[in-house]
Short mmCIF file of C-alpha atoms in Angstrom, two decimals:
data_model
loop_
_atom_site.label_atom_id
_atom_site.label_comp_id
_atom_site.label_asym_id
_atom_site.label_seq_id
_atom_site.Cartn_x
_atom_site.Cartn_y
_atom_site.Cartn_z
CA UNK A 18 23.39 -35.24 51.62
CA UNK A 19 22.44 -32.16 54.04
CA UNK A 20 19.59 -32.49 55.52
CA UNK A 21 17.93 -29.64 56.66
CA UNK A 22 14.94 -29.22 59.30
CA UNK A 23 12.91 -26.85 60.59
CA UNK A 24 10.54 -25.49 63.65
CA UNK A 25 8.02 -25.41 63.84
CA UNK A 26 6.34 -27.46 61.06
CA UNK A 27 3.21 -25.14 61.94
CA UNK A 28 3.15 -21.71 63.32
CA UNK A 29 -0.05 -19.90 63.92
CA UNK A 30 -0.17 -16.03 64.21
CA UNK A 31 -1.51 -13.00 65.21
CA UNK A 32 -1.66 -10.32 63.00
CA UNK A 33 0.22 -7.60 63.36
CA UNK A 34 2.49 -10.00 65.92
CA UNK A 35 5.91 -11.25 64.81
CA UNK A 36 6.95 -14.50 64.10
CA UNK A 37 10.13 -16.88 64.02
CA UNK A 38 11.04 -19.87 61.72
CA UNK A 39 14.40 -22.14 62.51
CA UNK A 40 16.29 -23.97 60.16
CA UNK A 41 19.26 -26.41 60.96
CA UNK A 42 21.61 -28.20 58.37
CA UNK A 43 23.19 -31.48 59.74
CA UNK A 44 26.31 -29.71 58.50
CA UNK A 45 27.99 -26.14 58.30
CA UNK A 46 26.66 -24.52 55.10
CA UNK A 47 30.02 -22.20 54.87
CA UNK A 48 31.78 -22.61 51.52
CA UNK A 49 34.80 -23.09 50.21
CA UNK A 50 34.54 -19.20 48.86
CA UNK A 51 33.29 -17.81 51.86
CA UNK A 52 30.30 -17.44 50.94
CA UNK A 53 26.80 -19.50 53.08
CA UNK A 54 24.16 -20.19 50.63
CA UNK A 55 20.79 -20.54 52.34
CA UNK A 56 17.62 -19.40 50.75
CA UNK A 57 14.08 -18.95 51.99
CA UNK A 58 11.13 -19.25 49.85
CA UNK A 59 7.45 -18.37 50.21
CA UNK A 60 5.09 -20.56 48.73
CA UNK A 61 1.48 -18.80 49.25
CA UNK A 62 -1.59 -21.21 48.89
CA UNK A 63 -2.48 -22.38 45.21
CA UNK A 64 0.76 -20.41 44.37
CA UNK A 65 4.16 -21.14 42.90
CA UNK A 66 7.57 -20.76 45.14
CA UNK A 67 8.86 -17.47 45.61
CA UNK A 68 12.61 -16.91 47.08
CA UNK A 69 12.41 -14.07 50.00
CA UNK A 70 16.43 -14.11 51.28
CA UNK A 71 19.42 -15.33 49.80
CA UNK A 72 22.79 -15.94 51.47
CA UNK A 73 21.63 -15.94 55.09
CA UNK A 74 20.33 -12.26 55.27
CA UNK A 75 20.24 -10.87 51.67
CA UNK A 76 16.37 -10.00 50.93
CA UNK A 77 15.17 -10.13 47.20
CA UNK A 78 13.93 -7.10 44.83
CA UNK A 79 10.21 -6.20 45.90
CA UNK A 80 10.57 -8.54 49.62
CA UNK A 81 9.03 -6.46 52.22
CA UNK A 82 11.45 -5.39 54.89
CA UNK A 83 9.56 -7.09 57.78
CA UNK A 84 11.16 -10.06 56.00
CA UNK A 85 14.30 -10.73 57.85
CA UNK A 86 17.22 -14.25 57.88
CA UNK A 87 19.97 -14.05 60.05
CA UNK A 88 22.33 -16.84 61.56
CA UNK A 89 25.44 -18.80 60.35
CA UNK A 90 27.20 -21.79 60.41
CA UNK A 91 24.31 -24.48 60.60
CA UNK A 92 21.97 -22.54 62.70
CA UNK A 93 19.46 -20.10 61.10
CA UNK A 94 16.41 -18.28 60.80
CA UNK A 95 13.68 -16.30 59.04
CA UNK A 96 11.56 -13.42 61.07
CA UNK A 97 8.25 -11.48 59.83
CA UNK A 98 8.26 -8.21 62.17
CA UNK A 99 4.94 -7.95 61.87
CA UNK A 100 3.05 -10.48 60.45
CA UNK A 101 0.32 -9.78 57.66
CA UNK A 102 -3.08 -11.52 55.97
CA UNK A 103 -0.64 -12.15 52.61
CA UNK A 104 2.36 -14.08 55.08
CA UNK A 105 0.10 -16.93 55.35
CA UNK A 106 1.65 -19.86 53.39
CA UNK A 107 4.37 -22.45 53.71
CA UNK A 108 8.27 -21.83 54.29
CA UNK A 109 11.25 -23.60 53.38
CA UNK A 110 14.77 -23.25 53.76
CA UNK A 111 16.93 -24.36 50.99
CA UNK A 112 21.19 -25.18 51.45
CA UNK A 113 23.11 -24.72 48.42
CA UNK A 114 26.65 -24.78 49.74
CA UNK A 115 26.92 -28.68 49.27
CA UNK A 116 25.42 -30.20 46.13
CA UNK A 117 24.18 -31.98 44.59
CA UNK A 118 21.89 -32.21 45.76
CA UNK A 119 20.20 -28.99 46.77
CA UNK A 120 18.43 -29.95 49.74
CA UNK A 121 15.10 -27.80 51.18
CA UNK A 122 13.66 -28.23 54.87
CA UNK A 123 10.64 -29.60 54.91
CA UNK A 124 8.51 -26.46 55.34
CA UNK A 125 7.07 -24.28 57.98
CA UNK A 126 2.92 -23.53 57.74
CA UNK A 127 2.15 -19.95 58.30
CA UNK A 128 -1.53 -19.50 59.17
CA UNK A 129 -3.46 -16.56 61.11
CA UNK A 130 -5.18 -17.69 64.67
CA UNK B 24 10.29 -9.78 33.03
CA UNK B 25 12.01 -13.11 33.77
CA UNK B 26 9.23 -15.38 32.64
CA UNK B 27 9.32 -19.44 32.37
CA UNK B 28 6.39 -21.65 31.23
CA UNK B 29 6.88 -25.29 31.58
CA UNK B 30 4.68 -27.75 29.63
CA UNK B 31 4.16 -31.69 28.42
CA UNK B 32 2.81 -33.13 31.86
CA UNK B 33 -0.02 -35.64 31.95
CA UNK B 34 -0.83 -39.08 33.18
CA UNK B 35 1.42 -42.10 32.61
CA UNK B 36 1.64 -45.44 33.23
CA UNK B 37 4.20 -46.53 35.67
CA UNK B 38 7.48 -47.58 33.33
CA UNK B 39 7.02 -45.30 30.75
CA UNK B 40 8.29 -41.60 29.63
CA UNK B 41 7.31 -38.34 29.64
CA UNK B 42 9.71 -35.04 28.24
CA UNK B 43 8.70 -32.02 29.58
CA UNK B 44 9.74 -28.62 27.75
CA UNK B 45 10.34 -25.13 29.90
CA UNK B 46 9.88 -22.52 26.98
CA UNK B 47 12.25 -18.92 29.11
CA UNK B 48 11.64 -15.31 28.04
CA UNK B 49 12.91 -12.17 29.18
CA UNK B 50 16.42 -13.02 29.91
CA UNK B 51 19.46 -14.40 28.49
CA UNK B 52 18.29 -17.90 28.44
CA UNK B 53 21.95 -19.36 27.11
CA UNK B 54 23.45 -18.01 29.55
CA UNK B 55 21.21 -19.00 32.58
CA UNK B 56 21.27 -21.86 34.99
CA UNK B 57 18.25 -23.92 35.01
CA UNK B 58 16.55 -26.27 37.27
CA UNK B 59 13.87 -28.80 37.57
CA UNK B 60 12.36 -28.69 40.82
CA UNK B 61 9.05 -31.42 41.76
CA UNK B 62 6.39 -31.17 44.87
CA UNK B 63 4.49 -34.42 45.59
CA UNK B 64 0.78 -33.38 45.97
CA UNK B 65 0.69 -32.00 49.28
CA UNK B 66 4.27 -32.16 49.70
CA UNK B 67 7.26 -30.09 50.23
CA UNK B 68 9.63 -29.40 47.74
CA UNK B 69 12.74 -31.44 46.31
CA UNK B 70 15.28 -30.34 43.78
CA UNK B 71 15.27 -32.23 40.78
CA UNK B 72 18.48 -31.75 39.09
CA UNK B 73 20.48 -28.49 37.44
CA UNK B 74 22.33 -27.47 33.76
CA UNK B 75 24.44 -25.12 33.95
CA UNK B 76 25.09 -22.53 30.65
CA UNK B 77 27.37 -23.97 28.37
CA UNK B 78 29.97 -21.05 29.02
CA UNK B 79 30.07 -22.79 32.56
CA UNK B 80 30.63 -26.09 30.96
CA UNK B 81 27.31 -27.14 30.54
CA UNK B 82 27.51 -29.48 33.76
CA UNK B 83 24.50 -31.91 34.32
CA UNK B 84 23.78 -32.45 38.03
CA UNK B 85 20.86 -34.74 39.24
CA UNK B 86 19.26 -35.60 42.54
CA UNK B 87 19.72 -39.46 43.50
CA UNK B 88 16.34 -40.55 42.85
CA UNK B 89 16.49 -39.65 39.61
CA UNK B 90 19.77 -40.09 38.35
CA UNK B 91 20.17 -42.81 35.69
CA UNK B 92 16.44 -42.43 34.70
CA UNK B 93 15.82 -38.50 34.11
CA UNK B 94 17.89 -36.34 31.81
CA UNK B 95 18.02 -32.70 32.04
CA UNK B 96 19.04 -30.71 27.94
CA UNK B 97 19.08 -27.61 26.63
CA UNK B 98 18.66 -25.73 23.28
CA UNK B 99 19.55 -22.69 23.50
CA UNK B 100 18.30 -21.33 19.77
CA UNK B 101 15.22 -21.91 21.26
CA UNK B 102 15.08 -20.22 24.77
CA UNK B 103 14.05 -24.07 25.75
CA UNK B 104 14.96 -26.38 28.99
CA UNK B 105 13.82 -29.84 29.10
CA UNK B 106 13.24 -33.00 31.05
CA UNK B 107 13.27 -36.37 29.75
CA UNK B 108 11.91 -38.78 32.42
CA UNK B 109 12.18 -42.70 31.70
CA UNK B 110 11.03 -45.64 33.66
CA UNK B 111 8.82 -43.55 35.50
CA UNK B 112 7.60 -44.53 38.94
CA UNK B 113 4.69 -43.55 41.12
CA UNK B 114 6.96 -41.55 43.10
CA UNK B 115 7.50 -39.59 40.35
CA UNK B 116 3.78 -38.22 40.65
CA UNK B 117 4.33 -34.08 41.69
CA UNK B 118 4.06 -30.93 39.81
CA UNK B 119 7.20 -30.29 38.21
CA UNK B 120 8.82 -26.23 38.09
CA UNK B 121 10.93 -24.83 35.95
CA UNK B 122 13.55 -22.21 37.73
CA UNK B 123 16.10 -19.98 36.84
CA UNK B 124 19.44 -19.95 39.35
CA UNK B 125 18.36 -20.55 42.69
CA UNK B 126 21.68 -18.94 43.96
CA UNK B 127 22.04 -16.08 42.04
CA UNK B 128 21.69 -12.18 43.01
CA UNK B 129 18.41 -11.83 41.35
CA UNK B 130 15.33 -14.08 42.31
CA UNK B 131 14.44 -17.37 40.56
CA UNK B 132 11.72 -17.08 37.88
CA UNK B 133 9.36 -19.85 38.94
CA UNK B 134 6.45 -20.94 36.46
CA UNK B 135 3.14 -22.59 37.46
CA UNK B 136 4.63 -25.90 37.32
CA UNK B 137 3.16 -28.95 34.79
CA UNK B 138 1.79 -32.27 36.23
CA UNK B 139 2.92 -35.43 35.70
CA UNK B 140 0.97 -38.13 37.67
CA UNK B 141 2.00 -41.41 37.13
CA UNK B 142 -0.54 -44.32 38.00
CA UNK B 143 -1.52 -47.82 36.16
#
Protein backbone atom coordinates (compact mmCIF):
# COMPACT_ATOMS: atom_id res chain seq x y z
CA UNK A 1 0.00 0.00 0.00
CA UNK A 2 1.10 3.86 -0.33
CA UNK A 3 1.63 5.32 2.50
CA UNK A 4 1.40 8.79 2.69
CA UNK A 5 2.74 11.37 5.45
CA UNK A 6 2.65 14.66 6.22
CA UNK A 7 4.34 17.92 8.06
CA UNK A 8 3.68 19.10 10.20
CA UNK A 9 1.15 17.02 12.21
CA UNK A 10 0.36 20.56 13.89
CA UNK A 11 0.70 23.96 12.46
CA UNK A 12 -0.25 26.99 14.40
CA UNK A 13 -1.04 30.36 12.63
CA UNK A 14 -1.35 33.80 12.44
CA UNK A 15 -4.12 35.25 10.90
CA UNK A 16 -3.90 36.87 8.01
CA UNK A 17 -0.22 34.92 7.65
CA UNK A 18 0.18 32.07 5.17
CA UNK A 19 0.72 28.68 5.77
CA UNK A 20 2.28 25.37 4.21
CA UNK A 21 1.26 21.65 4.55
CA UNK A 22 3.64 18.69 2.92
CA UNK A 23 2.58 15.50 1.84
CA UNK A 24 4.89 12.56 0.63
CA UNK A 25 3.74 9.14 -0.90
CA UNK A 26 6.36 6.29 -0.42
CA UNK A 27 5.75 6.01 -4.16
CA UNK A 28 5.16 8.20 -7.39
CA UNK A 29 1.40 8.87 -7.55
CA UNK A 30 1.65 9.33 -11.60
CA UNK A 31 -0.74 7.00 -13.43
CA UNK A 32 -0.86 4.87 -15.98
CA UNK A 33 -3.18 7.68 -17.89
CA UNK A 34 -1.21 10.49 -17.04
CA UNK A 35 -3.09 11.67 -14.81
CA UNK A 36 -1.72 12.21 -10.46
CA UNK A 37 -4.61 11.78 -8.24
CA UNK A 38 -4.03 13.52 -4.92
CA UNK A 39 -6.77 15.16 -3.01
CA UNK A 40 -6.88 17.45 -0.02
CA UNK A 41 -9.69 17.60 2.32
CA UNK A 42 -10.77 19.97 5.09
CA UNK A 43 -12.28 18.56 7.96
CA UNK A 44 -13.43 21.69 10.26
CA UNK A 45 -14.09 20.81 14.02
CA UNK A 46 -17.42 18.80 14.78
CA UNK A 47 -17.68 18.78 10.91
CA UNK A 48 -17.74 16.23 8.14
CA UNK A 49 -14.72 16.01 5.38
CA UNK A 50 -14.75 18.39 2.72
CA UNK A 51 -12.37 17.88 -0.53
CA UNK A 52 -10.51 21.43 -1.31
CA UNK A 53 -8.05 20.23 -4.53
CA UNK A 54 -8.13 17.44 -6.71
CA UNK A 55 -5.39 16.19 -9.04
CA UNK A 56 -2.46 18.04 -7.49
CA UNK A 57 -3.67 21.70 -8.16
CA UNK A 58 -7.35 21.51 -9.32
CA UNK A 59 -9.47 23.53 -6.56
CA UNK A 60 -13.23 22.50 -6.06
CA UNK A 61 -16.56 24.61 -6.86
CA UNK A 62 -17.02 27.28 -3.95
CA UNK A 63 -12.89 26.61 -2.53
CA UNK A 64 -11.56 29.96 -1.83
CA UNK A 65 -8.63 30.88 -4.01
CA UNK A 66 -6.15 31.34 -1.11
CA UNK A 67 -6.50 27.55 -1.29
CA UNK A 68 -3.64 26.41 -3.35
CA UNK A 69 -1.76 22.31 -4.11
CA UNK A 70 1.04 22.18 -6.23
CA UNK A 71 3.90 19.48 -6.63
CA UNK A 72 4.30 16.12 -8.51
CA UNK A 73 5.69 12.94 -8.53
CA UNK A 74 5.66 11.96 -4.70
CA UNK A 75 6.31 15.33 -3.33
CA UNK A 76 3.42 17.78 -2.63
CA UNK A 77 1.71 20.41 -0.97
CA UNK A 78 -1.28 22.51 0.11
CA UNK A 79 -0.87 26.53 0.82
CA UNK A 80 -3.55 29.02 2.50
CA UNK A 81 -2.28 32.62 1.24
CA UNK A 82 -3.67 34.08 3.91
CA UNK A 83 -4.90 32.21 6.56
CA UNK A 84 -8.49 32.84 8.10
CA UNK A 85 -10.65 32.15 11.61
CA UNK A 86 -12.78 29.35 9.32
CA UNK A 87 -9.07 27.46 8.09
CA UNK A 88 -8.80 26.13 11.47
CA UNK A 89 -9.31 22.31 11.28
CA UNK A 90 -7.48 19.18 10.28
CA UNK A 91 -5.88 18.32 6.74
CA UNK A 92 -5.30 15.29 4.92
CA UNK A 93 -3.93 14.28 1.79
CA UNK A 94 -5.48 11.41 0.06
CA UNK A 95 -3.49 9.18 -3.11
CA UNK A 96 -5.77 7.61 -5.45
CA UNK A 97 -3.42 6.62 -8.24
CA UNK A 98 -2.74 3.09 -6.62
CA UNK A 99 -5.68 1.25 -5.08
CA UNK A 100 -7.01 -0.30 -3.38
CA UNK A 101 -6.61 0.89 -1.12
CA UNK A 102 -7.07 4.63 -1.12
CA UNK A 103 -4.67 5.70 1.34
CA UNK A 104 -4.98 9.39 3.35
CA UNK A 105 -1.96 11.03 5.38
CA UNK A 106 -2.52 11.14 8.64
CA UNK A 107 -3.63 14.78 8.97
CA UNK A 108 -2.26 18.18 9.54
CA UNK A 109 -3.99 20.41 12.69
CA UNK A 110 -4.66 23.90 11.66
CA UNK A 111 -5.15 26.12 14.72
CA UNK A 112 -4.76 30.09 15.22
CA UNK A 113 -1.77 31.21 17.81
CA UNK B 1 -27.77 19.38 -4.26
CA UNK B 2 -25.68 16.20 -3.97
CA UNK B 3 -27.00 15.02 -0.64
CA UNK B 4 -26.15 11.51 1.24
CA UNK B 5 -27.54 10.45 4.66
CA UNK B 6 -26.11 7.37 6.09
CA UNK B 7 -27.94 5.48 8.89
CA UNK B 8 -28.18 1.97 11.08
CA UNK B 9 -25.08 2.64 13.49
CA UNK B 10 -25.25 1.75 17.16
CA UNK B 11 -23.48 -0.31 19.74
CA UNK B 12 -22.49 -3.95 19.23
CA UNK B 13 -20.98 -6.57 20.79
CA UNK B 14 -17.66 -7.59 19.51
CA UNK B 15 -18.48 -10.69 16.86
CA UNK B 16 -21.57 -9.60 15.72
CA UNK B 17 -23.16 -7.48 12.64
CA UNK B 18 -24.32 -4.38 11.87
CA UNK B 19 -25.69 -3.15 7.96
CA UNK B 20 -25.59 0.27 7.55
CA UNK B 21 -27.82 1.97 4.69
CA UNK B 22 -26.58 5.45 2.79
CA UNK B 23 -30.07 6.68 1.44
CA UNK B 24 -28.33 9.51 -2.03
CA UNK B 25 -30.44 12.34 -3.46
CA UNK B 26 -29.83 14.86 -5.92
CA UNK B 27 -27.83 12.99 -8.38
CA UNK B 28 -27.79 10.07 -10.53
CA UNK B 29 -27.29 7.63 -7.81
CA UNK B 30 -26.96 4.42 -10.42
CA UNK B 31 -24.61 5.85 -12.00
CA UNK B 32 -22.30 7.09 -9.12
CA UNK B 33 -19.34 5.62 -7.38
CA UNK B 34 -19.73 5.16 -3.77
CA UNK B 35 -17.60 4.76 -0.81
CA UNK B 36 -17.51 3.87 2.78
CA UNK B 37 -15.06 5.83 4.52
CA UNK B 38 -14.54 5.28 8.85
CA UNK B 39 -12.62 7.76 11.49
CA UNK B 40 -11.70 6.11 14.83
CA UNK B 41 -12.81 8.64 17.55
CA UNK B 42 -10.19 11.08 17.46
CA UNK B 43 -8.63 9.64 14.54
CA UNK B 44 -7.73 10.34 11.05
CA UNK B 45 -9.43 8.99 8.29
CA UNK B 46 -9.21 5.49 6.41
CA UNK B 47 -11.00 4.39 3.30
CA UNK B 48 -13.24 1.69 3.77
CA UNK B 49 -13.89 0.12 0.53
CA UNK B 50 -15.61 1.38 -3.05
CA UNK B 51 -18.65 0.07 -5.72
CA UNK B 52 -18.42 1.22 -8.64
CA UNK B 53 -21.91 1.85 -10.99
CA UNK B 54 -22.88 -1.15 -12.59
CA UNK B 55 -22.23 0.46 -16.15
CA UNK B 56 -18.51 0.32 -14.83
CA UNK B 57 -18.94 -3.25 -13.93
CA UNK B 58 -20.09 -2.92 -10.64
CA UNK B 59 -16.48 -3.72 -9.15
CA UNK B 60 -16.29 -4.29 -5.29
CA UNK B 61 -12.99 -3.03 -3.83
CA UNK B 62 -12.21 -3.27 -0.01
CA UNK B 63 -9.49 -2.08 2.30
CA UNK B 64 -7.45 -5.10 3.96
CA UNK B 65 -8.84 -4.87 7.29
CA UNK B 66 -11.98 -5.42 6.21
CA UNK B 67 -11.97 -7.60 3.42
CA UNK B 68 -13.55 -11.03 4.02
CA UNK B 69 -15.74 -9.57 6.87
CA UNK B 70 -17.50 -6.29 5.36
CA UNK B 71 -19.50 -6.21 2.17
CA UNK B 72 -20.21 -3.16 0.29
CA UNK B 73 -24.14 -3.49 -2.20
CA UNK B 74 -26.14 -1.43 -3.97
CA UNK B 75 -29.82 -0.99 -5.06
CA UNK B 76 -30.14 1.25 -7.29
CA UNK B 77 -34.29 1.47 -7.47
CA UNK B 78 -33.76 2.82 -4.32
CA UNK B 79 -31.04 5.62 -4.48
CA UNK B 80 -29.47 3.22 -1.56
CA UNK B 81 -25.62 2.17 -0.68
CA UNK B 82 -24.98 -0.19 2.01
CA UNK B 83 -22.55 -1.83 4.38
CA UNK B 84 -22.84 -5.13 5.81
CA UNK B 85 -20.21 -5.56 8.57
CA UNK B 86 -19.75 -9.20 10.17
CA UNK B 87 -17.56 -10.41 12.91
CA UNK B 88 -17.13 -7.07 14.06
CA UNK B 89 -14.13 -6.08 16.12
CA UNK B 90 -13.32 -3.24 18.47
CA UNK B 91 -11.32 -1.76 15.85
CA UNK B 92 -14.17 -1.40 13.99
CA UNK B 93 -15.43 1.37 16.54
CA UNK B 94 -15.40 4.97 14.19
CA UNK B 95 -18.03 6.98 12.58
CA UNK B 96 -18.65 5.61 9.32
CA UNK B 97 -19.32 8.27 5.92
CA UNK B 98 -20.97 7.75 3.08
CA UNK B 99 -19.19 9.53 -0.18
CA UNK B 100 -19.78 10.00 -3.60
CA UNK B 101 -16.44 9.62 -6.08
CA UNK B 102 -13.58 10.83 -4.34
CA UNK B 103 -11.80 11.29 -7.78
CA UNK B 104 -14.18 12.78 -9.79
CA UNK B 105 -14.44 16.53 -11.27
CA UNK B 106 -17.08 17.53 -8.89
CA UNK B 107 -16.59 17.29 -5.00
CA UNK B 108 -17.60 14.26 -2.89
CA UNK B 109 -20.99 14.59 -1.12
CA UNK B 110 -20.04 13.66 2.44
CA UNK B 111 -22.94 13.00 5.07
CA UNK B 112 -22.64 13.37 8.87
CA UNK B 113 -21.44 9.96 9.22
CA UNK B 114 -23.40 7.08 11.59
CA UNK B 115 -21.65 5.43 14.62
CA UNK B 116 -20.95 2.15 15.13
CA UNK B 117 -19.06 1.46 18.43
CA UNK B 118 -18.37 -1.89 19.10
CA UNK B 119 -17.62 -2.93 22.83
CA UNK B 120 -18.68 -6.13 25.12
Amino acid sequence: DVVMTQSPLSLPVTLGQPASISCRSSQSLVSSDGNTYLNWFQQRPGHSPRRLIYKVSNRDSGVPDRFSGSGSGTDFTLKISRVEAEDVGVYYCMQGTHWPPFTFGPGTKVDIK
Amino acid sequence: EEQVVESGGGLVKPGGSLRLSCAASGFTFSNAWMNWVRQAPGKGLEWVGRIKSKASGGTIDYAAPVKDRFSISRDDSKNTLFLQMDSLKTEDTALYYCTTDLLGKIAPAWGKGTAVTVSS
